[in-house]
Amino acid sequence: MTTAALPNLDTQLLPIAEKVHRGERLTLDDGWILYTTPDIWTVLELAKSVRDRMHPGVAYYNINRHLNYSNVCALSCKFCEFYRKKGQEGEYTRDLDYIRAEGKKAAESGATEMHIVGGLNPYLPFEYYTDMLKALREVAPSVHLKAFTAVELVHLARIAKVYKKNDTKAGVRWVLERLKEAGLGSLPGGGAEVFDERVHKEAFKTKIGAHEWLDVHLVAHEVGLNSNCTMLYGHVDKKAERLRHMEILRRSQDQALHRLGYTGDPDAYIADGIVESEQINAPVITLNIDDAVLPTPEMSSRGGYYQTITPLPFFPDGSELEHLSGPAGLENLRTIAVTRLMLDNFPHVKAFWIMQTLPMAQLMLEAGADDIDGTVVWYDITKAVGEGTHQETTELDLHRAIEEAGYEPVERDTLYRRVSRDGNSWSVE
Ligand code: V47
């Protein structure tokens, strides 16, 4: 067969397809072609081939609950519709009784994870956070507590008065060690946005920037916690900036995997002038090849790593950037695919159904994603279908979506171990 039989095939993609087949790291120029070619279907197909090689036949979900402990925030990021100021209508801060009740509900419903984040509330003491984790440990001892984004952890270092401007890591280490002792299990991936100074200045200038975000995750990995990461795209960012964001994340993951004992290719491609940090001197490590051994939770005694990248499409409604339209369906599909192809050392790519919608998340399983997040129940950060929406899905709906896409639904815990159930009690394999 010649390529004439595929009239829409962009032949620029052929050398990229060869590299993908060999599991070779793609360059930023490759990424640009993937992001801009009119032949989007070949891009999706390539990403599916990688996803199927890494997770043959399966797609993951979990039974989880989100808890937003306070929406009071000292910052006013332009893209955010969640934050409120003290005294403003709709502001809330949950007390320990409320938190305990949520923990009980989570445990009783068989959830394996609570995902806990909030605003940078200047009125709460550091003990509020350790007390919250301890209270949840008491009422829901088997539920994994995935909590606090990097910017919240820097804020905690500030309120605990251990923050040093010229050494973020020391204060954050102090905070993380105490939170881990109180029950923290891992870090969610929020707050990364797009690592670029221009985007930072335009959309979230008072929030921590790339270096501090990466430092927090580096310290989390060093103290043996796994973490996730995100990319909030489709606002003032440009495609080239998203690709640079991906390069920064995959170098940060090279570093984490190197610490776990992975050896890589010292001569492989590293983009020029992107990661100035002297900390990242690891070789390139890829996991997207046949027989690659994905890191296991048992490795965490040697340190943590990034488990999952979740691209988050920007929702303009209610934010200061409401005049922008936000990304649409094909852009979202393509972004999942490009993310899978560029982030060759990330075990998982998540299509967060709450933001993507369940039908789109299902399509994304065919375009590079292997995970669609969980049952969620209540999500306050964005509302896909309007204020006051109860955003919950059932396990049955998740199964149906995954099976219809041709995969076996696998319930996982936060650390991607298979979950077996007997009624509401569960164990990991
Ligand atoms: O940190 C804020 C983003 C994030 C908007 O780690 C917005 O498994 C779109 O991080 N439009 C929170 N996004 C969500 C998040 C997350 C979600 C699911 C799973 C995981 C994980 C992490 O949402 C925030 C921010 O980056 N966000 N405002 C908005 N208007």
Coordinates of C-alpha atoms and ligand atoms in Angstrom, one line a residue:
M1 CA 0.0 0.0 0.0
T2 CA 1.3 3.5 -0.8
T3 CA 0.5 6.6 1.2
A4 CA -1.8 7.6 -1.7
A5 CA -4.3 5.2 -0.2
L6 CA -4.4 7.5 2.8
P7 CA -5.1 10.8 1.3
N8 CA -5.2 12.7 4.6
L9 CA -2.0 11.3 5.9
D10 CA 0.6 14.0 6.7
T11 CA 3.9 12.5 5.7
Q12 CA 5.7 14.8 8.2
L13 CA 4.3 12.4 10.8
L14 CA 6.1 9.3 9.4
P15 CA 9.6 10.0 11.0
I16 CA 7.8 10.8 14.3
A17 CA 5.9 7.6 14.0
E18 CA 9.2 5.7 13.6
K19 CA 10.5 7.4 16.7
V20 CA 7.4 6.6 18.7
H21 CA 7.6 3.0 17.5
R22 CA 11.2 2.8 18.8
G23 CA 10.3 4.5 22.1
E24 CA 12.7 7.4 21.3
R25 CA 12.2 10.8 23.1
L26 CA 10.4 13.3 20.8
T27 CA 11.8 16.8 20.3
L28 CA 10.0 20.1 20.8
D29 CA 9.9 20.4 17.0
D30 CA 8.2 16.9 16.8
G31 CA 5.7 18.2 19.4
W32 CA 5.0 21.3 17.3
I33 CA 4.2 19.1 14.3
L34 CA 1.9 16.9 16.4
Y35 CA 0.1 20.0 17.8
T36 CA -0.3 21.7 14.4
T37 CA -0.8 19.1 11.7
P38 CA -4.2 19.0 10.1
D39 CA -3.9 15.2 10.3
I40 CA -5.2 14.9 13.9
W41 CA -6.4 11.3 13.5
T42 CA -2.8 10.0 12.9
V43 CA -1.7 11.9 16.0
L44 CA -4.5 10.2 18.1
E45 CA -3.7 6.8 16.6
L46 CA 0.0 7.2 17.5
A47 CA -0.9 8.2 21.1
K48 CA -3.2 5.2 21.3
S49 CA -0.4 2.9 20.2
V50 CA 1.8 4.1 23.1
R51 CA -1.0 3.9 25.6
D52 CA -1.8 0.4 24.5
R53 CA 1.8 -0.6 24.7
M54 CA 2.0 0.7 28.3
H55 CA -1.4 -0.5 29.5
P56 CA -2.6 -3.2 27.2
G57 CA -6.3 -3.9 27.3
V58 CA -7.1 -1.9 30.5
A59 CA -8.3 1.5 31.6
Y60 CA -8.2 2.7 35.2
Y61 CA -10.7 4.5 37.5
N62 CA -11.0 4.8 41.2
I63 CA -13.7 5.3 43.9
N64 CA -12.9 8.6 45.3
R65 CA -14.3 11.8 46.9
H66 CA -13.1 15.3 46.7
L67 CA -13.1 17.6 49.7
N68 CA -12.5 21.4 49.4
Y69 CA -11.9 22.6 52.9
S70 CA -12.0 26.3 52.2
N71 CA -12.5 28.6 49.2
V72 CA -11.1 31.6 51.0
C73 CA -7.9 32.5 49.2
A74 CA -5.3 35.3 49.5
L75 CA -4.7 35.1 45.8
S76 CA -6.9 36.2 42.9
C77 CA -5.7 34.2 39.9
K78 CA -7.5 35.4 36.8
F79 CA -8.4 31.9 35.6
C80 CA -10.0 30.9 38.9
E81 CA -13.7 30.9 39.6
F82 CA -13.3 29.1 42.9
Y83 CA -11.8 31.6 45.3
R84 CA -13.7 34.0 47.5
K85 CA -12.5 36.7 49.9
K86 CA -13.3 36.7 53.6
G87 CA -16.9 38.0 54.1
Q88 CA -17.8 37.6 50.4
E89 CA -21.0 35.8 49.6
G90 CA -20.4 32.1 49.2
E91 CA -17.1 31.9 51.2
Y92 CA -16.7 28.8 53.4
T93 CA -14.3 27.1 55.7
R94 CA -15.1 23.6 56.9
D95 CA -14.6 22.8 60.6
L96 CA -13.3 19.6 61.9
D97 CA -16.8 18.1 62.5
Y98 CA -17.7 18.7 58.9
I99 CA -14.4 17.1 57.8
R100 CA -14.9 14.1 60.0
A101 CA -18.4 13.6 58.6
E102 CA -17.0 13.8 55.1
G103 CA -14.3 11.2 56.0
K104 CA -16.9 8.9 57.5
K105 CA -19.1 9.2 54.4
A106 CA -16.1 8.4 52.2
A107 CA -15.1 5.3 54.2
E108 CA -18.7 4.1 54.3
S109 CA -19.2 4.5 50.6
G110 CA -16.1 2.3 50.0
A111 CA -13.9 5.2 48.7
T112 CA -10.2 4.4 48.5
E113 CA -9.1 8.0 48.1
M114 CA -9.9 11.5 49.3
H115 CA -8.6 14.3 47.1
I116 CA -8.3 17.4 49.4
V117 CA -7.5 20.9 48.2
G118 CA -8.4 24.5 49.1
G119 CA -7.6 28.2 48.8
L120 CA -4.7 29.9 50.5
N121 CA -6.7 30.8 53.6
P122 CA -4.6 33.3 55.7
Y123 CA -6.9 32.9 58.7
L124 CA -6.1 29.2 59.4
P125 CA -3.2 28.1 61.6
F126 CA -0.8 25.3 60.5
E127 CA -2.4 22.9 63.1
Y128 CA -5.7 23.1 61.2
Y129 CA -4.1 21.0 58.4
T130 CA -2.4 18.4 60.7
D131 CA -5.6 18.2 62.7
M132 CA -7.6 17.7 59.5
L133 CA -5.4 14.8 58.4
K134 CA -5.4 13.2 61.8
A135 CA -9.2 13.4 62.1
L136 CA -9.6 11.8 58.7
R137 CA -7.1 9.1 59.6
E138 CA -9.2 8.3 62.7
V139 CA -12.6 8.0 60.9
A140 CA -11.3 6.7 57.6
P141 CA -8.0 4.8 58.3
S142 CA -7.9 2.9 55.0
V143 CA -8.7 5.9 52.8
H144 CA -5.6 7.4 51.0
L145 CA -5.3 11.1 51.6
K146 CA -4.1 12.8 48.4
A147 CA -3.9 16.4 49.5
F148 CA -2.6 19.9 49.0
T149 CA -1.2 21.4 45.8
A150 CA 2.3 22.9 45.7
V151 CA 1.2 26.5 46.3
E152 CA -0.8 25.4 49.4
L153 CA 2.3 23.7 50.8
V154 CA 4.3 26.9 50.3
H155 CA 1.5 28.8 52.0
L156 CA 1.7 26.3 54.9
A157 CA 5.4 26.9 55.2
R158 CA 4.7 30.6 55.4
I159 CA 2.0 30.3 58.1
A160 CA 4.1 27.9 60.1
K161 CA 6.9 30.5 59.8
V162 CA 9.4 28.1 58.3
Y163 CA 9.4 29.6 54.8
K164 CA 12.7 31.1 53.6
K165 CA 12.5 33.0 50.3
N166 CA 15.9 31.9 49.2
D167 CA 15.4 28.2 50.2
T168 CA 11.8 27.1 49.5
K169 CA 12.8 23.5 49.9
A170 CA 13.8 23.6 53.5
G171 CA 10.5 25.0 54.7
V172 CA 8.4 22.7 52.5
R173 CA 10.4 19.7 53.7
W174 CA 9.5 20.7 57.3
V175 CA 5.8 21.0 56.3
L176 CA 5.7 17.7 54.3
E177 CA 7.4 15.7 57.1
R178 CA 4.8 16.8 59.5
L179 CA 1.9 16.3 57.1
K180 CA 3.1 12.9 56.2
E181 CA 3.3 12.0 59.9
A182 CA -0.3 13.2 60.3
G183 CA -1.5 11.0 57.4
L184 CA -0.7 12.6 54.0
G185 CA -0.4 9.9 51.4
S186 CA 0.5 11.8 48.2
L187 CA 0.2 15.1 46.4
P188 CA -2.3 16.0 43.7
G189 CA -1.1 17.7 40.6
G190 CA -2.9 21.0 40.7
G191 CA -1.5 24.5 40.4
A192 CA 1.2 23.8 37.8
E193 CA -0.9 25.8 35.2
V194 CA 1.6 26.4 32.3
F195 CA 5.3 26.8 33.3
D196 CA 6.1 30.0 31.5
E197 CA 7.0 33.5 32.8
R198 CA 4.8 35.3 30.3
V199 CA 1.7 33.2 31.1
H200 CA 2.5 33.5 34.8
K201 CA 2.6 37.3 34.7
E202 CA -0.6 37.5 32.7
A203 CA -2.8 34.9 34.4
F204 CA -1.6 34.1 37.9
K205 CA 1.2 36.5 38.8
T206 CA 1.0 36.3 42.6
K207 CA 1.0 32.5 42.6
I208 CA 4.3 30.5 42.8
G209 CA 6.1 30.1 39.5
A210 CA 7.6 27.0 37.9
H211 CA 10.8 26.8 40.0
E212 CA 8.9 26.8 43.3
W213 CA 6.3 24.3 42.0
L214 CA 9.0 22.0 40.8
D215 CA 10.9 22.3 44.1
V216 CA 7.9 21.3 46.1
H217 CA 7.4 18.2 44.1
L218 CA 11.1 17.4 44.2
V219 CA 11.0 17.6 48.0
A220 CA 7.8 15.5 48.1
H221 CA 9.6 12.9 46.0
E222 CA 12.6 13.0 48.2
V223 CA 10.5 12.4 51.3
G224 CA 9.0 9.3 49.6
L225 CA 5.7 10.7 48.5
N226 CA 4.3 10.2 45.0
S227 CA 2.7 13.1 43.2
N228 CA 0.7 14.0 40.1
C229 CA 0.9 17.0 37.8
T230 CA -1.4 19.0 35.6
M231 CA -1.4 21.5 32.7
L232 CA -4.1 24.1 32.7
Y233 CA -4.4 25.0 29.0
G234 CA -6.5 27.0 26.6
H235 CA -6.5 30.5 28.2
V236 CA -3.6 32.9 27.5
D237 CA -1.1 30.2 26.8
K238 CA 0.3 29.2 23.4
K239 CA 1.0 25.8 22.0
A240 CA 4.8 26.3 22.1
E241 CA 4.5 27.2 25.8
R242 CA 2.5 24.0 26.5
L243 CA 5.3 22.0 24.8
R244 CA 7.9 23.7 27.0
H245 CA 5.8 22.8 30.0
M246 CA 5.8 19.2 29.0
E247 CA 9.6 19.2 28.5
I248 CA 10.1 20.7 32.0
L249 CA 7.8 18.0 33.5
R250 CA 9.5 15.1 31.7
R251 CA 13.0 16.4 32.8
S252 CA 11.7 16.6 36.4
Q253 CA 10.4 13.0 36.1
D254 CA 13.8 11.9 34.6
Q255 CA 15.3 13.2 37.9
A256 CA 12.7 11.4 40.1
L257 CA 13.1 8.1 38.2
H258 CA 16.9 8.4 38.3
R259 CA 16.7 8.6 42.1
L260 CA 14.6 5.4 42.0
G261 CA 17.4 3.6 40.2
Y262 CA 16.4 3.9 36.6
T263 CA 19.4 4.3 34.3
G264 CA 18.7 6.1 31.0
D265 CA 20.3 7.3 27.9
P266 CA 22.9 10.1 28.5
D267 CA 23.0 11.0 24.9
A268 CA 19.3 11.3 24.2
Y269 CA 17.5 14.6 23.2
I270 CA 17.2 17.3 25.9
A271 CA 15.7 20.6 24.8
D272 CA 18.0 23.6 25.0
G273 CA 17.6 26.4 27.5
I274 CA 14.4 25.2 29.2
V275 CA 15.4 23.7 32.5
E276 CA 18.0 26.0 33.9
S277 CA 17.8 24.3 37.3
E278 CA 21.1 22.8 38.2
Q279 CA 19.2 20.0 40.1
I280 CA 18.2 18.3 36.9
N281 CA 21.2 16.5 35.7
A282 CA 19.6 13.0 35.2
P283 CA 19.8 11.1 31.9
V284 CA 16.7 10.8 29.7
I285 CA 14.6 7.9 31.0
T286 CA 11.6 6.6 28.9
L287 CA 8.9 4.2 29.9
N288 CA 7.0 4.0 26.7
I289 CA 8.7 1.0 25.2
D290 CA 7.8 -2.7 25.2
D291 CA 8.7 -4.4 28.5
A292 CA 9.4 -1.1 30.3
V293 CA 9.0 -1.7 34.0
L294 CA 6.7 1.0 35.5
P295 CA 7.7 2.2 38.9
T296 CA 5.8 0.4 41.7
P297 CA 4.5 1.7 45.0
E298 CA 7.1 -0.5 46.8
M299 CA 9.8 1.7 45.2
S300 CA 8.6 4.6 47.3
S301 CA 11.1 3.8 50.1
R302 CA 13.7 5.2 47.7
G303 CA 11.6 8.2 46.9
G304 CA 8.6 9.2 45.0
Y305 CA 7.8 10.1 41.4
Y306 CA 5.1 11.5 39.2
Q307 CA 2.4 9.0 38.6
T308 CA 0.0 10.9 36.4
I309 CA -0.3 13.9 34.2
T310 CA -3.8 15.4 33.8
P311 CA -4.3 18.1 31.2
L312 CA -7.0 20.4 32.4
P313 CA -9.0 22.4 29.8
F314 CA -9.7 26.0 30.9
F315 CA -13.3 26.8 31.9
P316 CA -13.8 30.6 31.4
D317 CA -17.2 31.0 33.2
G318 CA -17.1 33.1 36.3
S319 CA -13.4 33.8 36.0
E320 CA -11.7 37.1 35.2
L321 CA -10.9 35.6 31.8
E322 CA -14.6 35.0 31.0
H323 CA -14.2 36.8 27.6
L324 CA -12.0 33.9 26.3
S325 CA -13.8 30.9 24.8
G326 CA -11.7 28.0 26.3
P327 CA -10.6 25.0 24.3
A328 CA -13.1 22.8 22.4
G329 CA -13.4 19.1 21.7
L330 CA -10.7 18.4 19.1
E331 CA -8.2 20.6 20.9
N332 CA -8.9 18.7 24.1
L333 CA -8.5 15.3 22.3
R334 CA -5.3 16.4 20.6
T335 CA -3.9 17.8 23.9
I336 CA -4.4 14.4 25.5
A337 CA -2.6 12.7 22.6
V338 CA 0.3 15.1 22.4
T339 CA 0.7 14.8 26.2
R340 CA 0.9 11.0 25.9
L341 CA 3.5 11.2 23.1
M342 CA 5.7 13.9 24.7
L343 CA 5.6 12.7 28.3
D344 CA 7.3 9.3 27.5
N345 CA 8.3 8.8 31.1
F346 CA 4.9 9.3 32.8
P347 CA 3.2 6.0 33.7
H348 CA -0.4 7.5 33.4
V349 CA -2.3 10.1 31.4
K350 CA -5.6 11.0 33.0
A351 CA -8.7 12.3 31.2
F352 CA -10.5 13.9 34.2
W353 CA -14.1 13.3 33.2
I354 CA -15.4 16.1 35.4
M355 CA -13.7 18.7 33.2
Q356 CA -13.7 16.8 29.9
T357 CA -17.3 15.2 30.4
L358 CA -17.7 11.5 30.4
P359 CA -18.3 11.0 26.7
M360 CA -15.2 13.0 25.8
A361 CA -13.2 11.1 28.5
Q362 CA -14.3 7.9 26.8
L363 CA -13.0 9.1 23.4
M364 CA -9.7 10.1 25.1
L365 CA -9.2 6.5 26.1
E366 CA -8.7 6.0 22.4
A367 CA -6.3 9.0 22.2
G368 CA -3.7 8.3 24.8
A369 CA -5.4 8.4 28.2
D370 CA -5.5 5.3 30.4
D371 CA -7.3 6.7 33.4
I372 CA -10.6 8.7 33.8
D373 CA -10.4 9.5 37.5
G374 CA -13.2 8.4 39.8
T375 CA -16.7 8.8 41.2
V376 CA -15.8 12.2 42.6
V377 CA -19.3 13.1 44.1
W378 CA -18.8 16.8 44.6
Y379 CA -16.4 19.1 42.7
D380 CA -16.1 22.8 43.5
I381 CA -13.3 24.1 41.4
T382 CA -15.1 24.1 38.0
K383 CA -18.6 23.3 37.0
A384 CA -19.0 21.9 33.4
V385 CA -22.8 22.3 33.5
G386 CA -23.5 25.2 35.8
E387 CA -23.4 26.4 39.4
G388 CA -24.8 24.1 42.1
T389 CA -24.3 21.0 40.0
H390 CA -23.9 17.7 41.8
Q391 CA -21.0 16.2 39.8
E392 CA -21.1 12.5 40.5
T393 CA -21.0 9.4 38.4
T394 CA -21.6 5.8 39.3
E395 CA -19.1 3.0 39.0
L396 CA -21.6 1.4 36.5
D397 CA -21.3 4.5 34.3
L398 CA -17.5 4.4 34.5
H399 CA -17.5 0.7 33.6
R400 CA -19.9 1.3 30.7
A401 CA -17.8 4.1 29.3
I402 CA -14.6 2.1 29.5
E403 CA -16.0 -1.2 28.2
E404 CA -17.6 0.5 25.2
A405 CA -14.2 1.9 24.4
G406 CA -12.9 -1.7 24.3
Y407 CA -11.0 -1.8 27.5
E408 CA -11.3 -3.8 30.8
P409 CA -12.2 -1.4 33.6
V410 CA -9.7 -1.8 36.4
E411 CA -10.4 -0.2 39.8
R412 CA -7.2 1.1 41.2
D413 CA -6.2 2.8 44.4
T414 CA -4.3 6.1 44.4
L415 CA -1.0 4.2 43.9
Y416 CA -2.4 2.3 40.9
R417 CA -2.7 -1.1 42.7
R418 CA -5.6 -3.2 41.6
V419 CA -8.5 -3.1 44.1
S420 CA -10.5 -6.2 44.9
R421 CA -13.9 -5.8 46.6
D422 CA -16.2 -7.7 48.7
G423 CA -19.2 -5.3 49.2
N424 CA -17.9 -2.1 50.6
S425 CA -14.7 -3.6 52.0
W426 CA -11.7 -3.7 49.7
S427 CA -8.1 -4.7 49.5
V428 CA -5.3 -4.1 47.1
E429 CA -3.5 -6.9 45.2
Ligands
V47_1 O1 -5.1 23.7 40.6 C1 -8.6 26.3 38.4 C2 -7.3 24.2 37.8 C3 -6.9 22.6 39.4 C4 -9.8 26.5 36.6 O2 -3.8 15.2 40.7 C5 -9.1 25.3 36.5 O3 -5.2 13.5 40.2 C6 -10.0 24.8 34.5 O4 -5.5 19.8 39.9 N1 -10.7 25.9 34.4 C7 -7.5 21.6 40.4 N2 -9.1 24.5 35.5 C8 -7.8 20.3 39.7 C9 -6.6 19.4 39.8 C10 -6.8 17.9 39.6 C11 -8.0 17.4 39.1 C12 -8.2 16.0 39.0 C13 -7.2 15.2 39.3 C14 -6.0 15.7 39.8 C15 -4.9 14.7 40.2 C16 -5.8 17.1 39.9 O5 -7.9 23.1 38.5 C17 -6.3 23.9 39.9 C18 -6.1 24.7 38.7 O6 -5.0 24.3 38.0 N3 -8.3 25.3 37.6 N4 -9.5 27.1 37.7 C19 -10.6 26.8 35.5 N5 -11.3 27.9 35.5

